[in-house]
PDB file of C-alpha atoms and ligand atoms in Angstrom:
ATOM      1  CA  UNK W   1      94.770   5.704 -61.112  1.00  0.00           C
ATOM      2  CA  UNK W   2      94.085   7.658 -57.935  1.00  0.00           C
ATOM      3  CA  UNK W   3      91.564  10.465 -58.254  1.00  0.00           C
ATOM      4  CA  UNK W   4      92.279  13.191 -55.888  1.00  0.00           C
ATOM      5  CA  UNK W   5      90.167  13.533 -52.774  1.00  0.00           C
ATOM      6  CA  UNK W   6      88.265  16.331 -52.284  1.00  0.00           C
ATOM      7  CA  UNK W   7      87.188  18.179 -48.831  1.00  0.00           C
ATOM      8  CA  UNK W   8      84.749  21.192 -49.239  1.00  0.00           C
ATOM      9  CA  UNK W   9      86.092  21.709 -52.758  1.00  0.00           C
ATOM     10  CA  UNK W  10      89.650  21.811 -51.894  1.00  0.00           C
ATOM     11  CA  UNK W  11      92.257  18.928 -53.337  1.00  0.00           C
ATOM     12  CA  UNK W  12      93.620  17.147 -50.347  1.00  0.00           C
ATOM     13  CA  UNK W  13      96.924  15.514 -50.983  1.00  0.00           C
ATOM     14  CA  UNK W  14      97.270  12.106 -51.688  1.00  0.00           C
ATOM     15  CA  UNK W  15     100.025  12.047 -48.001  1.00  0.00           C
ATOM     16  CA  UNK W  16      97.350  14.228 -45.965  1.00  0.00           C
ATOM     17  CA  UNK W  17      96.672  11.450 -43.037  1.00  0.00           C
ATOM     18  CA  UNK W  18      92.729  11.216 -41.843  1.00  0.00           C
ATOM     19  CA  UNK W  19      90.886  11.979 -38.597  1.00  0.00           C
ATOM     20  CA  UNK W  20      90.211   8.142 -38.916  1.00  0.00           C
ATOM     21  CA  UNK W  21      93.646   7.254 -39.165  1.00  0.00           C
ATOM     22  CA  UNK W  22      94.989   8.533 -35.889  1.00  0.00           C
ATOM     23  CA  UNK W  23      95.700   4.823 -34.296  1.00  0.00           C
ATOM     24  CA  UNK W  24      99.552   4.450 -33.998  1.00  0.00           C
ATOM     25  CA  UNK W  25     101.558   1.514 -34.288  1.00  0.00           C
ATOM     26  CA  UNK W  26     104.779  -0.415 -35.079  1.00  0.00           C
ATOM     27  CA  UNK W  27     105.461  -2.512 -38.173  1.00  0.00           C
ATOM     28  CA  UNK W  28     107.828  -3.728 -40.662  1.00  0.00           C
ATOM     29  CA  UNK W  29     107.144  -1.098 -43.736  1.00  0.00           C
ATOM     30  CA  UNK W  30     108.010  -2.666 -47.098  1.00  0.00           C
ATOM     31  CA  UNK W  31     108.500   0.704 -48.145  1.00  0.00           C
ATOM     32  CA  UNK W  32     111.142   1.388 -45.573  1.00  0.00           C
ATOM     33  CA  UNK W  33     113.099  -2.077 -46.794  1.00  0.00           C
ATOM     34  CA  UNK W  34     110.986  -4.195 -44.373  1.00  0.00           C
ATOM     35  CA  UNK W  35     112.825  -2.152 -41.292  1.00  0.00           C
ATOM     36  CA  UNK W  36     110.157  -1.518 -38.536  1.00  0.00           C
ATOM     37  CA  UNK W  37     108.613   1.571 -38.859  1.00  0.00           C
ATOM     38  CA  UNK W  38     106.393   4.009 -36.785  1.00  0.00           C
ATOM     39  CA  UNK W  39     102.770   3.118 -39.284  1.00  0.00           C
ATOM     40  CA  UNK W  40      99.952   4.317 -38.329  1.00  0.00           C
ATOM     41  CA  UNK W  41      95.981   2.954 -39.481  1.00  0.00           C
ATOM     42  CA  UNK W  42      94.541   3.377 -42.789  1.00  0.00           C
ATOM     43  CA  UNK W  43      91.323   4.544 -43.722  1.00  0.00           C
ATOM     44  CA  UNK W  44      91.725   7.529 -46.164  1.00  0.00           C
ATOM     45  CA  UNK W  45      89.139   9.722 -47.068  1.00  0.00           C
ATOM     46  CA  UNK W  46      87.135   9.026 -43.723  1.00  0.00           C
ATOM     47  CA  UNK W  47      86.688  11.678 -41.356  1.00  0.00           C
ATOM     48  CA  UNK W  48      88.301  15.323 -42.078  1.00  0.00           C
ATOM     49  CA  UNK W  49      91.567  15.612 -43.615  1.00  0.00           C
ATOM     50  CA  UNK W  50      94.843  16.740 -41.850  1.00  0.00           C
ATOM     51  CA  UNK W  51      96.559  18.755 -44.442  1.00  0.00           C
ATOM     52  CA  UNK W  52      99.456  19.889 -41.734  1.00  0.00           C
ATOM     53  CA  UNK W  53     100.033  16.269 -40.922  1.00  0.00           C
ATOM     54  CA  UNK W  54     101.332  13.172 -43.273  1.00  0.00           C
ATOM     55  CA  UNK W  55     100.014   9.562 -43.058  1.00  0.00           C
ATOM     56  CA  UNK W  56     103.204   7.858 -42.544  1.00  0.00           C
ATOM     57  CA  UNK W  57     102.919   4.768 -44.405  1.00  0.00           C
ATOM     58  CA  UNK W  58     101.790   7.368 -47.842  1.00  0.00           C
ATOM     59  CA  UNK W  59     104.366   9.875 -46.470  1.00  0.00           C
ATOM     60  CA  UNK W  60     107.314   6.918 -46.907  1.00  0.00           C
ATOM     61  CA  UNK W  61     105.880   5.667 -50.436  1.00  0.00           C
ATOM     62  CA  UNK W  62     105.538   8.685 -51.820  1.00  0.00           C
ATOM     63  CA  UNK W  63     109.139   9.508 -51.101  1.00  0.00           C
ATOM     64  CA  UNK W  64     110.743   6.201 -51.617  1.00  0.00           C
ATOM     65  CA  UNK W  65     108.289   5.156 -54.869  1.00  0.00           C
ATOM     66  CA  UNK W  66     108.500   8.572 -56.202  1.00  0.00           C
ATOM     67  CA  UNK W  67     105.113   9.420 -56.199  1.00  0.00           C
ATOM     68  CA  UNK W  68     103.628  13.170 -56.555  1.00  0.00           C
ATOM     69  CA  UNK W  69     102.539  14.334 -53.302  1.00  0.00           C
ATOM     70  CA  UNK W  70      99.302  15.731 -53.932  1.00  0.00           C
ATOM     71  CA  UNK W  71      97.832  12.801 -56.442  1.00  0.00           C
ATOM     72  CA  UNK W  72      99.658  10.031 -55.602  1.00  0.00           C
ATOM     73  CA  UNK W  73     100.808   9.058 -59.309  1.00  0.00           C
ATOM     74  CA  UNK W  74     103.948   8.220 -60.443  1.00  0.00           C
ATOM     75  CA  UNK W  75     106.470  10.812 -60.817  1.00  0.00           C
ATOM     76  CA  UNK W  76     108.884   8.990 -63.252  1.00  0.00           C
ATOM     77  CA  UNK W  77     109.456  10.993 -66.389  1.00  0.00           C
ATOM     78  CA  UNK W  78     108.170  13.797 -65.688  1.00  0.00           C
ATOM     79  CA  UNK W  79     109.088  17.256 -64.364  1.00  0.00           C
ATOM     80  CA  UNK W  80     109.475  16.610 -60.542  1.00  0.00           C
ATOM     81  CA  UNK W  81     108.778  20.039 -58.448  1.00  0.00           C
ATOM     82  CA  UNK W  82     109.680  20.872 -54.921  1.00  0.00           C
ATOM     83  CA  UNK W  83     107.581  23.197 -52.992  1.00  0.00           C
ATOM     84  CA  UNK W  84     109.458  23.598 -49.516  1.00  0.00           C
ATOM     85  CA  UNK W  85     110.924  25.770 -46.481  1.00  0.00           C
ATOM     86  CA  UNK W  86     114.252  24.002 -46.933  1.00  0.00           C
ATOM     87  CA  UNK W  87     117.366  26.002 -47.128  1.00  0.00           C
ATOM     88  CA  UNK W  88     120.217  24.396 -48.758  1.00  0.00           C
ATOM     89  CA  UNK W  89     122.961  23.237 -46.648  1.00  0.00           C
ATOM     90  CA  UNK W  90     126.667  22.479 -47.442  1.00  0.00           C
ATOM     91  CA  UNK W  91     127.488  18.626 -46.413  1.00  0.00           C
ATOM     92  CA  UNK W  92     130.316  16.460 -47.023  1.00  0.00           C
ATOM     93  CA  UNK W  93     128.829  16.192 -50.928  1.00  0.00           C
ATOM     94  CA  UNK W  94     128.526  19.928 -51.415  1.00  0.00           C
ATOM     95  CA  UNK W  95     125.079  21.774 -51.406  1.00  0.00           C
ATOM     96  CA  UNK W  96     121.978  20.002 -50.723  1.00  0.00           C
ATOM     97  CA  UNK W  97     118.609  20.079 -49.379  1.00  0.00           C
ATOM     98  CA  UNK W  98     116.854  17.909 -47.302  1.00  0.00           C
ATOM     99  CA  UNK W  99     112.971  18.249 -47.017  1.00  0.00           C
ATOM    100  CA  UNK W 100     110.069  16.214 -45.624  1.00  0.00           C
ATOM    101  CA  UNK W 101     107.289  17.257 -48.240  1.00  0.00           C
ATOM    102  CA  UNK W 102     107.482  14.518 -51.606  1.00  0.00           C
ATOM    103  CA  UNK W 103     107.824  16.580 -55.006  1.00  0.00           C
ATOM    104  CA  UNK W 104     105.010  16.930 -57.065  1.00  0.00           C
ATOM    105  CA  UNK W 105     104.401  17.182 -60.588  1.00  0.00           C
ATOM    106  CA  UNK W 106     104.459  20.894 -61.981  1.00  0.00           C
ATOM    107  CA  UNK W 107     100.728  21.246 -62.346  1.00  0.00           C
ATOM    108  CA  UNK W 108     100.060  19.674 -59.281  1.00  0.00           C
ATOM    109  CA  UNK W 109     102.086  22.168 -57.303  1.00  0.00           C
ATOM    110  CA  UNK W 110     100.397  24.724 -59.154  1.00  0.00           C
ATOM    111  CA  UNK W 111      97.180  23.442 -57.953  1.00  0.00           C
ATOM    112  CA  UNK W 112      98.164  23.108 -54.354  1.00  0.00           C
ATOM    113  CA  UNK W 113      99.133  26.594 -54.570  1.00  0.00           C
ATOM    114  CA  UNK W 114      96.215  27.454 -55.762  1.00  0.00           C
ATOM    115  CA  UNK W 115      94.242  26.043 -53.035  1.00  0.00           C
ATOM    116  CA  UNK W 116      96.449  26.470 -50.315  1.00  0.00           C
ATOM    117  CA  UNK W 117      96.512  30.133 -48.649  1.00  0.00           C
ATOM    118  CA  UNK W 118      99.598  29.656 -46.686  1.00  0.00           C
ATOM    119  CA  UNK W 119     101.722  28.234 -49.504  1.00  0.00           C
ATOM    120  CA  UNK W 120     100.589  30.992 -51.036  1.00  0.00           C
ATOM    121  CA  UNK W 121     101.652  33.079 -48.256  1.00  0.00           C
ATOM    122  CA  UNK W 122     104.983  31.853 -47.952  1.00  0.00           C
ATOM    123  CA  UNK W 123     105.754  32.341 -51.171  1.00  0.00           C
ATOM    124  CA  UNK W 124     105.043  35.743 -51.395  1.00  0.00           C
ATOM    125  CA  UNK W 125     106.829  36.554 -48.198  1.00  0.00           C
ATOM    126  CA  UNK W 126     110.047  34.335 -49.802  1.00  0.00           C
ATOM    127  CA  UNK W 127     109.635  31.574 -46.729  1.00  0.00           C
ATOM    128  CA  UNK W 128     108.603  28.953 -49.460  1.00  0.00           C
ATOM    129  CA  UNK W 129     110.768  28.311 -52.246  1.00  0.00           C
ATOM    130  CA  UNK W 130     109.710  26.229 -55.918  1.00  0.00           C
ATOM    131  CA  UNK W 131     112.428  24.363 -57.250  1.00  0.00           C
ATOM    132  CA  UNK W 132     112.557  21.941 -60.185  1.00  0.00           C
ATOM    133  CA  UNK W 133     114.630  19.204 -58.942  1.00  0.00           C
ATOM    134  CA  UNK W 134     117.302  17.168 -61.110  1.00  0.00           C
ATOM    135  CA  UNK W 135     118.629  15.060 -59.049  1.00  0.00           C
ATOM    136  CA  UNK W 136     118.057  13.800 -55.617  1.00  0.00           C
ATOM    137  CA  UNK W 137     117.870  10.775 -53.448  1.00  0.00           C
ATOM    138  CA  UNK W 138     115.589   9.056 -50.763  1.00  0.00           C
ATOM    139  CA  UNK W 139     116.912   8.927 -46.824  1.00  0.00           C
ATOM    140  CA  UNK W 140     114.801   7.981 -44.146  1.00  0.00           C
ATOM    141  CA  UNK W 141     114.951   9.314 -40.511  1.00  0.00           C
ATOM    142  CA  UNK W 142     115.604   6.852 -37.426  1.00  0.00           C
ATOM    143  CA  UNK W 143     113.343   7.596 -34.242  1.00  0.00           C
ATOM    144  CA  UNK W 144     114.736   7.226 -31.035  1.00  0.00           C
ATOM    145  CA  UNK W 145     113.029   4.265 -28.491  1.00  0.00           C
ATOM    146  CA  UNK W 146     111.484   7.084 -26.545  1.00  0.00           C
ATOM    147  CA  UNK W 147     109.939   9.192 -29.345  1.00  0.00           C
ATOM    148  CA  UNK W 148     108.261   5.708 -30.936  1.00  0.00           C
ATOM    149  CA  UNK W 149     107.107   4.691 -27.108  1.00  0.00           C
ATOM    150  CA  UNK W 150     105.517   8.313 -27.146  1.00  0.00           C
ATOM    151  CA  UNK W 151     104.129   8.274 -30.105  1.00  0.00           C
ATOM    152  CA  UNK W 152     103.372   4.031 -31.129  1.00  0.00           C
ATOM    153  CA  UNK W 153     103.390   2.885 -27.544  1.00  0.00           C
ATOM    154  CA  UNK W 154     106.202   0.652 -28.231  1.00  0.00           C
ATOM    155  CA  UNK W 155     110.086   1.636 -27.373  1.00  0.00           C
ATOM    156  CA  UNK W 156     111.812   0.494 -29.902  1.00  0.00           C
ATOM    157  CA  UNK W 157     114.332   2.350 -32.576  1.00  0.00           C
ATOM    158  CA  UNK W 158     111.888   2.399 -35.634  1.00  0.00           C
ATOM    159  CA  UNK W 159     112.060   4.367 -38.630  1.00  0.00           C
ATOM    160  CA  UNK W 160     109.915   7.533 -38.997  1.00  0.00           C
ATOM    161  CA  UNK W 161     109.840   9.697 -41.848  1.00  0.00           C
ATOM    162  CA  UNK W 162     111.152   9.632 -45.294  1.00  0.00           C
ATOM    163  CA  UNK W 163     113.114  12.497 -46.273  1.00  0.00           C
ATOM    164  CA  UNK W 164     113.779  13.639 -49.975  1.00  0.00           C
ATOM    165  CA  UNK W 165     117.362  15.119 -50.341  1.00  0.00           C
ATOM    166  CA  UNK W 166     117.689  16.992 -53.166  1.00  0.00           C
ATOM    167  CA  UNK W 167     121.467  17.064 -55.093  1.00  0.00           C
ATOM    168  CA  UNK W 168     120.907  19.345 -58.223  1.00  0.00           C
ATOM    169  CA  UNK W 169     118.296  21.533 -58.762  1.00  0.00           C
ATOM    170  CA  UNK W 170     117.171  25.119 -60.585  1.00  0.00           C
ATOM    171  CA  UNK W 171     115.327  27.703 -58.103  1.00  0.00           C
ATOM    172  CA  UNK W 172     112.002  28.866 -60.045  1.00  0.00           C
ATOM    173  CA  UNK W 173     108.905  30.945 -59.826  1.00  0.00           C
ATOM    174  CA  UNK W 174     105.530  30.668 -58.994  1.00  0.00           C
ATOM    175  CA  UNK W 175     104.977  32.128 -62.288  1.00  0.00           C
ATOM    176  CA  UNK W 176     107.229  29.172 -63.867  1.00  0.00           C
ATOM    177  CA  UNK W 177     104.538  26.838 -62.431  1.00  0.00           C
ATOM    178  CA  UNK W 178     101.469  28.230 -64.731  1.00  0.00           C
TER     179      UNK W 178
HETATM  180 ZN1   ZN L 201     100.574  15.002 -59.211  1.00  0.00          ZN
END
């Protein structure tokens, strides 16, 4: 089991990369089906946390394992929670939504809430929706040779993020989340 990582008192999600992690790369990601991938190095916990900015490699896994984003467990069998800017869209499938942020269990969103002043923020001003999601599947974006060159130092088409598209889903509260 992963205990959460503090930083001054405050939970830092399991995906937040590391000021010690800011070496970029290129690799085959297993989590990505072995495709090569835009990684980047791992040393969590060292330095200060980047709570705006994903580790790639635990951004991926998260997604495409189905693990919560804040402590890293799994999210199978439980009630899976999506705390994102995301509007729906209407593709060839119908409605969906596709987000960057992996779902979280329900009292793990509460606690990033909690913690968090501009989720908190956005949710007040209606920016930031919660929604319990039903159904949804995993998709991962494809990064141009120039943007990995930029970014990696390598120019090759590599895969970036993961992306969680959610199919069915009920909009909630922040009060459902207590
Ligand atoms: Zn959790």
């Amino acid at each position: 089991m992963n205990a959460i990582l503090t930083y001054g008192g405050v939970p830092v999600p399991w995906t937040a990369s590391w000021t010690a992690e800011e070496a970029f790369h290129v690799a085959r990601c297993p989590t990505a089906g072995g495709r090569v991938a835009i990684c980047q190095s791992v040393a969590q916990g060292e330095g200060k946390p980047r709570f705006g900015k994903p580790h790639s490699q635990r951004q991926r896994k998260a997604i495409a394992d189905g693990l919560c984003d804040l402590c890293g467990r799994t999210l199978k069998g439980r009630t899976k929670v999506s705390l994102s800017h995301a509007r729906p869209r209407y593709a060839a499938e119908g409605w969906a939504i596709l987000q960057v942020e992996p779902l979280l269990h329900k009292e793990c969103a509460a606690e990033s809430i909690e913690h968090c002043p501009s989720l908190k923020r956005d949710l007040r001003d209606g920016s930031l929706m919660v929604r319990q999601v039903a159904r949804h599947r995993v998709q991962f974006a494809v990064m141009h040779a120039t943007y990995t060159q930029e970014i990696a130092g390598a120019p090759v088409t590599a895969i970036g993020h993961a992306k969680v598209e959610l199919l069915s889903w009920t909009d909630r509260t922040e009060a459902w989340l207590q």
